[in-house]
JSON list of C-alpha atoms in Angstrom, two decimals:
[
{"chain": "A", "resi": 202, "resn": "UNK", "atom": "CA", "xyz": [23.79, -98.01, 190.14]},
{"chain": "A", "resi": 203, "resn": "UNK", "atom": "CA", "xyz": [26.77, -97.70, 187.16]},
{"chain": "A", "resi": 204, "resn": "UNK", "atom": "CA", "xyz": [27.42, -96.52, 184.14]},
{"chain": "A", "resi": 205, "resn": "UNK", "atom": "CA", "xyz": [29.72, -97.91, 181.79]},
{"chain": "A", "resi": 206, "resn": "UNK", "atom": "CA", "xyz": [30.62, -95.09, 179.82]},
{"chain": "A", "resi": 207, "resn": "UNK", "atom": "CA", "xyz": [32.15, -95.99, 175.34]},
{"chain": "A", "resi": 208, "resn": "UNK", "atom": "CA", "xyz": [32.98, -92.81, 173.78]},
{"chain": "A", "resi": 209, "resn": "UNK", "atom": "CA", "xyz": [35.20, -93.19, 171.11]},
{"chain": "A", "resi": 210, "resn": "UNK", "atom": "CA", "xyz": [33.59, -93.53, 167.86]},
{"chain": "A", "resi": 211, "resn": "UNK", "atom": "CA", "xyz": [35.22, -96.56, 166.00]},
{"chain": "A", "resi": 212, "resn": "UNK", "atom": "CA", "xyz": [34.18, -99.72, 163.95]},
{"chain": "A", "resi": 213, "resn": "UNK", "atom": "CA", "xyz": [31.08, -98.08, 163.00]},
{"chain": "A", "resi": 214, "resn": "UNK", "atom": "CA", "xyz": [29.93, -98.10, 166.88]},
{"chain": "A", "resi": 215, "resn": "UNK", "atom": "CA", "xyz": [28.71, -94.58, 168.13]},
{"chain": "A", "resi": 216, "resn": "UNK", "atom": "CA", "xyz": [29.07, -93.50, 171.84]},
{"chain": "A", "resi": 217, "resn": "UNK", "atom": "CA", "xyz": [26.35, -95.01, 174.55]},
{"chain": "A", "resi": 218, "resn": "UNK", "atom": "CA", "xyz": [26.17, -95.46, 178.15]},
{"chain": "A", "resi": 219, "resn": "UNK", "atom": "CA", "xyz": [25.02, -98.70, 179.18]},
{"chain": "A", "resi": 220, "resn": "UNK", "atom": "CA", "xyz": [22.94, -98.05, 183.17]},
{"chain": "A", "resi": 221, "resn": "UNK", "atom": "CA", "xyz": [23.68, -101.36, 184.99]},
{"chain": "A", "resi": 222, "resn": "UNK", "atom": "CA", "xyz": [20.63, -101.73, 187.04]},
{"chain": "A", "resi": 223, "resn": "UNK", "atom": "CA", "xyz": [21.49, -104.13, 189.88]},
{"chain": "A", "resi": 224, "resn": "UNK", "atom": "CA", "xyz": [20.74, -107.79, 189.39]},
{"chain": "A", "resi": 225, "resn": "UNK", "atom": "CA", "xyz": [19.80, -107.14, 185.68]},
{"chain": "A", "resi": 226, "resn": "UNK", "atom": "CA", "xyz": [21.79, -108.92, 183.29]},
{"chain": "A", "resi": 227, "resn": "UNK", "atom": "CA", "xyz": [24.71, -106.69, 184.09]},
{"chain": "A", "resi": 228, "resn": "UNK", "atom": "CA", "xyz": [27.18, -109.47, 184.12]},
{"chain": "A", "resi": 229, "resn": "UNK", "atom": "CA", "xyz": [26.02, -110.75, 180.71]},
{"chain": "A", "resi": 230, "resn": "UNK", "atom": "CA", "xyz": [25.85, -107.59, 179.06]},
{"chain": "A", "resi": 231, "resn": "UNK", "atom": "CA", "xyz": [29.40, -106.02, 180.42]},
{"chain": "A", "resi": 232, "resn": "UNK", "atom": "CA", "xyz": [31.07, -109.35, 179.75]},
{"chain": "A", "resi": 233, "resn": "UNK", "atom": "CA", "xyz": [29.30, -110.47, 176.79]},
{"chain": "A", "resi": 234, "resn": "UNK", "atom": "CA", "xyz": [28.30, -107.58, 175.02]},
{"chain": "A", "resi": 235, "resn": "UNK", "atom": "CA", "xyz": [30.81, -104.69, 176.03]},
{"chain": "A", "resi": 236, "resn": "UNK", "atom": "CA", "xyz": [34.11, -107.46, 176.27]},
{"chain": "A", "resi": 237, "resn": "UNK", "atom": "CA", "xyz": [36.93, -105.83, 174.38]},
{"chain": "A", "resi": 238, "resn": "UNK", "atom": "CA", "xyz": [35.94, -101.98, 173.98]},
{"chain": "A", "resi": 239, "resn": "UNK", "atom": "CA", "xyz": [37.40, -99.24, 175.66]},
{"chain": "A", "resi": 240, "resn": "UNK", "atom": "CA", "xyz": [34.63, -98.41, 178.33]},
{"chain": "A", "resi": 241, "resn": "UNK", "atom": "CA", "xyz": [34.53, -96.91, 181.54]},
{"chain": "A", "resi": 242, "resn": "UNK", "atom": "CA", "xyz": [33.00, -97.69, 184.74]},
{"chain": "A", "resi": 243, "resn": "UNK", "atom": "CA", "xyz": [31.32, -94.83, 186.61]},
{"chain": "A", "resi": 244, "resn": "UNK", "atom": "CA", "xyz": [29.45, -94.71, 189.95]},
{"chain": "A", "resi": 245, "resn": "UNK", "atom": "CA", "xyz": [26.22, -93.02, 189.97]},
{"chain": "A", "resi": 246, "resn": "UNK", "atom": "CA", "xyz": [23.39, -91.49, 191.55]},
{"chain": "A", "resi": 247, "resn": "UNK", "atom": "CA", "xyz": [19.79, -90.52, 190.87]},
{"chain": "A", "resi": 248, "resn": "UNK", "atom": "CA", "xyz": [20.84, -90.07, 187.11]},
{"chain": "A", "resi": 249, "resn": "UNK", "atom": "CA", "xyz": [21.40, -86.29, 186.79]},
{"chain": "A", "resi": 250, "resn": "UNK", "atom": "CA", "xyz": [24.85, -85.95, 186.25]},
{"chain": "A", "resi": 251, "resn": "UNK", "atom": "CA", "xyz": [25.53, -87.99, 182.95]},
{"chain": "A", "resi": 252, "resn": "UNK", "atom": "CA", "xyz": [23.61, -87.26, 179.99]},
{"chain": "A", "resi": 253, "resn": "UNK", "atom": "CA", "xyz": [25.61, -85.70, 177.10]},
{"chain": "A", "resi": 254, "resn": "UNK", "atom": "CA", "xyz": [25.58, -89.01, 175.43]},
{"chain": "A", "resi": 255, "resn": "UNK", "atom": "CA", "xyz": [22.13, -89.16, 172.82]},
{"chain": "A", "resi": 256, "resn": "UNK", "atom": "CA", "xyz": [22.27, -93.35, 173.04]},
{"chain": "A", "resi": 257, "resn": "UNK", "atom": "CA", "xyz": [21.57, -95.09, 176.72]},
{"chain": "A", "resi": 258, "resn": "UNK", "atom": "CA", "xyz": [20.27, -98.56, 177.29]},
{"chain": "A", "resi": 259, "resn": "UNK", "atom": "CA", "xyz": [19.48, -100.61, 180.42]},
{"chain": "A", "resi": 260, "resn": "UNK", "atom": "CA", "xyz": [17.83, -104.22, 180.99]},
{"chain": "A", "resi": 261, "resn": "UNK", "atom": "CA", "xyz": [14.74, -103.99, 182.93]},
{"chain": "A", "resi": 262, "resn": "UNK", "atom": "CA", "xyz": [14.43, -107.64, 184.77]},
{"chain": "A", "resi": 263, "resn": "UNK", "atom": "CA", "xyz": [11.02, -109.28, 186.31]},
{"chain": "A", "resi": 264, "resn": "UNK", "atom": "CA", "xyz": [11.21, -107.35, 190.07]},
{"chain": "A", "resi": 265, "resn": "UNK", "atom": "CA", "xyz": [10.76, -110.68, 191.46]},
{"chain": "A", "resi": 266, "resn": "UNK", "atom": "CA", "xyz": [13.57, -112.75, 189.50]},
{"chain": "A", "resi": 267, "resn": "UNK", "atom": "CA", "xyz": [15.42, -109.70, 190.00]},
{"chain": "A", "resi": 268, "resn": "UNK", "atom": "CA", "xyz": [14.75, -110.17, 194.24]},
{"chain": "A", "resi": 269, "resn": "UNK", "atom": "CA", "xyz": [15.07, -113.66, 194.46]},
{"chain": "A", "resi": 270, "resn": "UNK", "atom": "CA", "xyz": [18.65, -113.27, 192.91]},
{"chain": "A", "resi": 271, "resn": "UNK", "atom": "CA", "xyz": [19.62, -110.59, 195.26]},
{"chain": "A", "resi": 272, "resn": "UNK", "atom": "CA", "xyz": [18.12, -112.68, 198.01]},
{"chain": "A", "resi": 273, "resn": "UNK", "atom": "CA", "xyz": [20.32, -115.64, 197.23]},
{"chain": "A", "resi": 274, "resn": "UNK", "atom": "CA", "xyz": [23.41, -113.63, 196.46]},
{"chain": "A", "resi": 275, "resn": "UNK", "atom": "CA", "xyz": [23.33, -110.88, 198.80]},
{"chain": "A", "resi": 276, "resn": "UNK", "atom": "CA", "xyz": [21.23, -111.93, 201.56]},
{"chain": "A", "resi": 277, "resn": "UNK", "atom": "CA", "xyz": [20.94, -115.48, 202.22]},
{"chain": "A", "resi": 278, "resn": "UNK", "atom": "CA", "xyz": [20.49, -115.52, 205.80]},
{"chain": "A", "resi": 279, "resn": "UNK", "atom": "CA", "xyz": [17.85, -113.34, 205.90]},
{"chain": "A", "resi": 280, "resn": "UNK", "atom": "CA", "xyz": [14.33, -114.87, 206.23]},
{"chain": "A", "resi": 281, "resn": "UNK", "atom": "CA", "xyz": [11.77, -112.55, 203.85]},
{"chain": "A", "resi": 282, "resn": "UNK", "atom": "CA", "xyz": [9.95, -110.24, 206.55]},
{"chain": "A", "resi": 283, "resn": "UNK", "atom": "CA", "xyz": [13.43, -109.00, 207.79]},
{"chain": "A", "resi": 284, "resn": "UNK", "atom": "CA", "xyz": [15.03, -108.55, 204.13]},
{"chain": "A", "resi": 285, "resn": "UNK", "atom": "CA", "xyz": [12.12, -106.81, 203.15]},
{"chain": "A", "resi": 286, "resn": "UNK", "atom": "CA", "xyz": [11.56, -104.52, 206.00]},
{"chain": "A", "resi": 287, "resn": "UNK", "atom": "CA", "xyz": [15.25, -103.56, 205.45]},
{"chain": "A", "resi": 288, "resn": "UNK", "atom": "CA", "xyz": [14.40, -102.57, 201.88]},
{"chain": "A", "resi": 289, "resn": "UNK", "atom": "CA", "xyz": [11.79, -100.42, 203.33]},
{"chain": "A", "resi": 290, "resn": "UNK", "atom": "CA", "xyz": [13.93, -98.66, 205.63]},
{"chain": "A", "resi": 291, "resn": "UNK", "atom": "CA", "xyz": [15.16, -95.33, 204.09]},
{"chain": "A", "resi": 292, "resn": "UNK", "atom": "CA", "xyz": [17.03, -94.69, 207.03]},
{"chain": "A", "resi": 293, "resn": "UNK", "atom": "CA", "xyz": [19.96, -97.08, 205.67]},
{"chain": "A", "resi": 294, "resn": "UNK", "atom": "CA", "xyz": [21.51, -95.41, 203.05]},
{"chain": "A", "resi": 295, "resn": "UNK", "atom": "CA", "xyz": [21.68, -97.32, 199.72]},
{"chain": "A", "resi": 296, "resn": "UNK", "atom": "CA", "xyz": [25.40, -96.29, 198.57]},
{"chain": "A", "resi": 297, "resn": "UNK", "atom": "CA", "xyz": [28.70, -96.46, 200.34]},
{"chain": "A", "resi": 298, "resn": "UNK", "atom": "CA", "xyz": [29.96, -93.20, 201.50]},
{"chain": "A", "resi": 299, "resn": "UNK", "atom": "CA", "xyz": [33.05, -93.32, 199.43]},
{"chain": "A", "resi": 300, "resn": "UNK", "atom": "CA", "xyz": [33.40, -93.47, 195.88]},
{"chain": "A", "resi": 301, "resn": "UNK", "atom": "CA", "xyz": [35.52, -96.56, 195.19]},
{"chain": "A", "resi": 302, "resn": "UNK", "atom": "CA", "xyz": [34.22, -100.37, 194.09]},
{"chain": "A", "resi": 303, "resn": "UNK", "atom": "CA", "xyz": [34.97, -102.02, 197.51]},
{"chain": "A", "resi": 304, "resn": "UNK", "atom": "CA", "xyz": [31.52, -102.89, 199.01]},
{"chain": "A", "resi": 305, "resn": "UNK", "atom": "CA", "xyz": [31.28, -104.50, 202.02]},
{"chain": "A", "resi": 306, "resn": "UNK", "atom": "CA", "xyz": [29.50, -107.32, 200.58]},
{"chain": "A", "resi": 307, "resn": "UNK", "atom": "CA", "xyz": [26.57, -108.46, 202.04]},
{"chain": "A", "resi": 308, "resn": "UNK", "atom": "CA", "xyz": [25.55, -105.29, 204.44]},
{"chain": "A", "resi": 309, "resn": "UNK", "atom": "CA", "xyz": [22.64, -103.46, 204.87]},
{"chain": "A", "resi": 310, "resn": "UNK", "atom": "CA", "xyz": [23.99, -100.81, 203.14]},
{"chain": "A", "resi": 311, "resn": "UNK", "atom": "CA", "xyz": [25.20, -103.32, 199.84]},
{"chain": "A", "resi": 312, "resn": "UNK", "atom": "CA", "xyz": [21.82, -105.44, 200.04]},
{"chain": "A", "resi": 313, "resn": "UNK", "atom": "CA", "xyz": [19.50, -101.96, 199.55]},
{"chain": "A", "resi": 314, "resn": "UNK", "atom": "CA", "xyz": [21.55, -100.73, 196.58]},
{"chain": "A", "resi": 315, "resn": "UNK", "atom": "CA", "xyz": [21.59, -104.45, 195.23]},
{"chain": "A", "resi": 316, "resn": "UNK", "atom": "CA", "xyz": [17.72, -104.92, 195.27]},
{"chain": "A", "resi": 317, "resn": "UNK", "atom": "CA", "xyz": [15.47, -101.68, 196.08]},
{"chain": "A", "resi": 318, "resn": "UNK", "atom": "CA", "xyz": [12.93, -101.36, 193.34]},
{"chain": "A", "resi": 319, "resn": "UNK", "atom": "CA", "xyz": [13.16, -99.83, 189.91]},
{"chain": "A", "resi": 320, "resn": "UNK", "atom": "CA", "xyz": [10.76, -96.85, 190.89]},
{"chain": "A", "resi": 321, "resn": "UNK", "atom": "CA", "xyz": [12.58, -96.63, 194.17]},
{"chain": "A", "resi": 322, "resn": "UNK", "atom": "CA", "xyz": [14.63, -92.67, 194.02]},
{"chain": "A", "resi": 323, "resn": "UNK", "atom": "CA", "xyz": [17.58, -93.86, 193.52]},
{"chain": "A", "resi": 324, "resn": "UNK", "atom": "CA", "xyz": [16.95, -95.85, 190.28]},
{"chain": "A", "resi": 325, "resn": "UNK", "atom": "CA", "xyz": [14.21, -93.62, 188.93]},
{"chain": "A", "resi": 326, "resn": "UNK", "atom": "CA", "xyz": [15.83, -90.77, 187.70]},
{"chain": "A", "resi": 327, "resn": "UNK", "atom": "CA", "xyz": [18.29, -93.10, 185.94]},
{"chain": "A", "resi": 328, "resn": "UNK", "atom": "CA", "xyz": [15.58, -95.15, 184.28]},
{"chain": "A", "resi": 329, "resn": "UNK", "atom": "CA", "xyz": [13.69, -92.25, 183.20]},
{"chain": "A", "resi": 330, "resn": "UNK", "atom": "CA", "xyz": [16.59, -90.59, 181.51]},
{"chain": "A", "resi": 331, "resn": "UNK", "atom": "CA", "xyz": [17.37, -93.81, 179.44]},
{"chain": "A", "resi": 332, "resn": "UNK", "atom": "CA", "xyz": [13.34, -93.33, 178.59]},
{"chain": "A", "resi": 333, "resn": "UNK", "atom": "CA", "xyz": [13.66, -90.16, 177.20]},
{"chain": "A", "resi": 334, "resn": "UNK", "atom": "CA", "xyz": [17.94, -90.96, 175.56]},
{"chain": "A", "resi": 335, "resn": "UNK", "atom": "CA", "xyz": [17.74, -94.37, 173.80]},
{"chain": "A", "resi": 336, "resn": "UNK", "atom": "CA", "xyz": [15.93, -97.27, 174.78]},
{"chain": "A", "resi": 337, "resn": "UNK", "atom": "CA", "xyz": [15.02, -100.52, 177.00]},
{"chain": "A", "resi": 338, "resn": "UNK", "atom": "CA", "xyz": [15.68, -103.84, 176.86]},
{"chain": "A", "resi": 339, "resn": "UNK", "atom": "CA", "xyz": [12.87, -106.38, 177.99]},
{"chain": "A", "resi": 340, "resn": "UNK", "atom": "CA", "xyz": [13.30, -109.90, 177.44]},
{"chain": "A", "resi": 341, "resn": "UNK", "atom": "CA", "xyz": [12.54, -113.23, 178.85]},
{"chain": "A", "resi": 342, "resn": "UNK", "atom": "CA", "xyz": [15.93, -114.58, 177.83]},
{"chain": "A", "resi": 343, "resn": "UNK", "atom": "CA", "xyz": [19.61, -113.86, 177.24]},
{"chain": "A", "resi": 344, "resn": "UNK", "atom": "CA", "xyz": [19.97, -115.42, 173.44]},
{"chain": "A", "resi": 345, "resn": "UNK", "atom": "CA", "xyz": [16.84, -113.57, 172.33]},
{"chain": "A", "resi": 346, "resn": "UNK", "atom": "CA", "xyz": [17.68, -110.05, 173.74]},
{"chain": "A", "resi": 347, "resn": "UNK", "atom": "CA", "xyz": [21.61, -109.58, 173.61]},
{"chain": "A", "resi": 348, "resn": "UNK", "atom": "CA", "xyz": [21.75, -110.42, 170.01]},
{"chain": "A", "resi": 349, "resn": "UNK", "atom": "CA", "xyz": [19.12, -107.40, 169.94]},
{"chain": "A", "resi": 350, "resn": "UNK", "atom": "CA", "xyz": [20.97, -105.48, 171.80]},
{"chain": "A", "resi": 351, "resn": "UNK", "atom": "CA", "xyz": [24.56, -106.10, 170.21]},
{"chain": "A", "resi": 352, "resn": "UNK", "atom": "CA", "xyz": [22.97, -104.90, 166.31]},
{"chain": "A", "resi": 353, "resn": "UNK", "atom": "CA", "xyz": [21.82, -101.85, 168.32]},
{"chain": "A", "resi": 354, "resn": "UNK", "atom": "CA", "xyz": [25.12, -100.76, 169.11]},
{"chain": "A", "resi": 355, "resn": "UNK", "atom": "CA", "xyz": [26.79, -101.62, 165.83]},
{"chain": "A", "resi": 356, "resn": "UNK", "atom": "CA", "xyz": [28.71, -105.23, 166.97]},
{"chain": "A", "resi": 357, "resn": "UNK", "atom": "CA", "xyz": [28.67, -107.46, 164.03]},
{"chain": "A", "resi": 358, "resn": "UNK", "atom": "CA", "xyz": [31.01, -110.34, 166.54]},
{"chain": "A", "resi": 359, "resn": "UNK", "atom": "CA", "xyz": [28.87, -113.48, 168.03]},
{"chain": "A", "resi": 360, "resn": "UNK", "atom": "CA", "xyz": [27.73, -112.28, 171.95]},
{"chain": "A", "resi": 361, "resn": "UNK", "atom": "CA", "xyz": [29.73, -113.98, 174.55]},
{"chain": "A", "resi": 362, "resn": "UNK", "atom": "CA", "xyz": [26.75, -116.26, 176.49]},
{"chain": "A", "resi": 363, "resn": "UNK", "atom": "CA", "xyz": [28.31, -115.64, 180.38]},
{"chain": "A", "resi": 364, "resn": "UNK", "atom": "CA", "xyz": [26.58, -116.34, 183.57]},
{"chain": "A", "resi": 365, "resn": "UNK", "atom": "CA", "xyz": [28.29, -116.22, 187.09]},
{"chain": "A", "resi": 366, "resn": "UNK", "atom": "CA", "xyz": [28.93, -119.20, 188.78]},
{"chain": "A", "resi": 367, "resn": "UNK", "atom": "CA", "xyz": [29.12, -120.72, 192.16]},
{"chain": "A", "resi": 368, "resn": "UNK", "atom": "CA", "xyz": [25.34, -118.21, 193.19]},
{"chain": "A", "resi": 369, "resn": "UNK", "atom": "CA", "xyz": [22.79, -119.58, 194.84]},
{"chain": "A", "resi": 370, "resn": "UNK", "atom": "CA", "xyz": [19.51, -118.80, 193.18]},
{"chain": "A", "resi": 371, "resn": "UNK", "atom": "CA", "xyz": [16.49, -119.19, 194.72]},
{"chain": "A", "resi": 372, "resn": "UNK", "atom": "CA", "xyz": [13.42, -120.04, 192.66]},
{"chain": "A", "resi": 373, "resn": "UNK", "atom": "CA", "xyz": [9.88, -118.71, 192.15]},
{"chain": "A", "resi": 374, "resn": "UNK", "atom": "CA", "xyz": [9.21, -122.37, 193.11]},
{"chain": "A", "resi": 375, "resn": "UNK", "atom": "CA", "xyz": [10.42, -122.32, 196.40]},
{"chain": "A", "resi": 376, "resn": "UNK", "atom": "CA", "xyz": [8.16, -119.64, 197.20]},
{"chain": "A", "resi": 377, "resn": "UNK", "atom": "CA", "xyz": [4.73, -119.85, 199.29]},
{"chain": "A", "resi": 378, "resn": "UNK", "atom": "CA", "xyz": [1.87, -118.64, 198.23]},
{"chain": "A", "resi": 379, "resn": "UNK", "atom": "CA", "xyz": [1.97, -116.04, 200.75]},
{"chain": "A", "resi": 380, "resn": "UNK", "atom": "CA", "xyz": [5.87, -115.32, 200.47]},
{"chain": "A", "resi": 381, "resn": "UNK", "atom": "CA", "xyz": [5.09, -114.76, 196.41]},
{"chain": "A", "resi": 382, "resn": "UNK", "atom": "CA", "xyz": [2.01, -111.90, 197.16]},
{"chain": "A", "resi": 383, "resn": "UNK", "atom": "CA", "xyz": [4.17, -110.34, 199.80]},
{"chain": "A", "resi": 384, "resn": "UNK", "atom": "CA", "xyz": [7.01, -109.94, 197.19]},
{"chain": "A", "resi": 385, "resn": "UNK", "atom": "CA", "xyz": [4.87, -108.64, 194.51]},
{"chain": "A", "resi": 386, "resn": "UNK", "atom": "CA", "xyz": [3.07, -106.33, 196.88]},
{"chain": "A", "resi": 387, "resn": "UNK", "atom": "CA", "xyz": [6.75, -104.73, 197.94]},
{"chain": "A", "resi": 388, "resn": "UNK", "atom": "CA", "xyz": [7.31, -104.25, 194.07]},
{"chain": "A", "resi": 389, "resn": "UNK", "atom": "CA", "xyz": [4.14, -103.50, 193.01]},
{"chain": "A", "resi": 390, "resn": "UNK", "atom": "CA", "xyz": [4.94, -99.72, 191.44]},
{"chain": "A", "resi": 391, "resn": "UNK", "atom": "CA", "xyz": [7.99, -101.93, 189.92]},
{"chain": "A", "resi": 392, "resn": "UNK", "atom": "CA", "xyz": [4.90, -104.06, 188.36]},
{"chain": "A", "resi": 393, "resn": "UNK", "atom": "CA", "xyz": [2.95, -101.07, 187.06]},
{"chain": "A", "resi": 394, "resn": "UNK", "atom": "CA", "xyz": [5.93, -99.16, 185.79]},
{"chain": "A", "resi": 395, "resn": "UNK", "atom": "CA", "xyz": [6.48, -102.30, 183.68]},
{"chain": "A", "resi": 396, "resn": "UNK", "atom": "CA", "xyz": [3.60, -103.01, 182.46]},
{"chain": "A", "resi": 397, "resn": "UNK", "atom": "CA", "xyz": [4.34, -99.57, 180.23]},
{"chain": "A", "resi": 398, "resn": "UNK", "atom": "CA", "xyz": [6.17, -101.57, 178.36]},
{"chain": "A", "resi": 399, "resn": "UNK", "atom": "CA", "xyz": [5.05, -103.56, 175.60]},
{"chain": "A", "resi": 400, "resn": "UNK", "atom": "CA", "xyz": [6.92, -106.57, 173.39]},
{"chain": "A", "resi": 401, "resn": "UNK", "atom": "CA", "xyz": [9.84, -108.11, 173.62]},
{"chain": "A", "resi": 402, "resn": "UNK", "atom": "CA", "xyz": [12.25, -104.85, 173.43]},
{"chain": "A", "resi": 403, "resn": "UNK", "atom": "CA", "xyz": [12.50, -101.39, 172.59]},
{"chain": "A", "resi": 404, "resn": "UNK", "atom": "CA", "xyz": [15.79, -99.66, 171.39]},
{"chain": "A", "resi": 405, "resn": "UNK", "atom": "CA", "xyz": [15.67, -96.10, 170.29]},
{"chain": "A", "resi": 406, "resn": "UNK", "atom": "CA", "xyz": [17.55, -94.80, 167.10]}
]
C-alpha cells in the first residue's frame, strides 16, 4: 500500500494523507483529485508508522470489482483456483524487499500486494487508522464520489475524470455461477467489514 503524503497548508487546503488501497480508484484520485499539489509518495506497511496527520481518506472498492481488475491487469494468465490459492499463500511475501517503485510487474510477489483483501494484515492496520483519523469513501461511481471527496479537502477546481487505458477488465458477467461464490467466499471478511458501512460516503471533519 501508499501514502501520498500534502503537508503544506495553502489555498485554504489543510494537510491529509490520502492511503491508496490497491485497485481502488487510486489512479483517479492521484490524477484527478491530487493533480497539481505538492504531495509525496510514500511506501507503506501495516499502517503504524504515519499518523501525525488528523485528516486521512481512502476509497474502499466492491472486493470483487476490485479482484476482477487485478485479475485482468495483474494476472491474466492465471485461471481462478491458481490466482486464488496464491492469494492464500502467506508464504509469498506481499511487498518487494527493497524500498523503491520498480515492481516486477506481474509476480507473485506484485499480484498479492495488488489484490489480497482489505482485512488481510497488511491492509488492516492502514484501514483502521483512516477509521479512527478522517474518513471513507464508498461510492458506486467516480462523478458522484470525487466531487465529494475534492469539497472535503478544500478544492474548489472541476475533478479531472481519468481512467487508465489499454487494461483488460474482466466483468462480473463473465463469471460462472460457481467462479462468482468462490470469489465472494475468498473475500468474505472483505464483505462483512463493508457492510459497516452505510450510504454513499463518509468523510470525517
Amino acid at each position: 500500500m501508499s501514502a501520498f503524503l500534502y503537508t503544506p497548508e495553502r489555498e485554504g487546503i489543510r494537510p491529509f494523507v490520502f492511503l491508496h488501497l490497491p485497485k481502488a480508484a487510486g489512479t483517479s484520485i492521484r490524477h484527478g483529485v491530487l493533480n497539481g499539489l505538492p504531495v509525496k509518495r510514500k511506501l507503506t506497511c501495516k499502517g503504524t508508522e504515519l499518523w501525525p496527520w488528523d485528516r486521512s481518506f481512502m476509497v474502499l472498492r466492491d472486493p470483487i470489482d476490485r479482484f476482477l481488475s487485478g485479475w485482468g491487469e495483474r494476472a491474466a494468465s492465471y485461471g481462478l483456483d491458481d490466482l486464488l490459492s496464491l492469494l492464500g499463500n502467506d508464504s509469498i511475501p506481499y511487498n518487494p524487499p527493497y524500498k523503491k517503485w520498480v515492481w516486477n510487474f506481474g509476480s507473485p510477489t506484485d499480484i498479492r500486494h495488488h489484490l489480497l483483501p482489505i482485512t488481510h494484515e497488511i491492509n488492516i492496520g492502514m484501514v483502521e487508522k483512516v477509521e479512527s483519523k478522517g474518513g471513507w469513501v464508498k461510492f458506486t461511481d467516480l462523478d458522484e464520489g470525487i466531487p465529494a471527496v475534492m469539497n472535503w479537502l478544500g478544492l474548489l477546481r472541476p475533478p479531472l475524470r481519468v481512467k487508465r487505458k489499454g487494461i483488460k477488465r474482466r466483468k462480473i458477467s463473465s463469471l460462472s455461477k460457481g467462479e462468482h461464490q468462490k470469489i465472494r467466499n475468498f473475500f468474505a471478511e472483505d464483505y462483512k467489514f463493508l457492510g459497516k458501512f452505510k450510504g454513499a460516503y463518509r468523510l470525517g471533519s
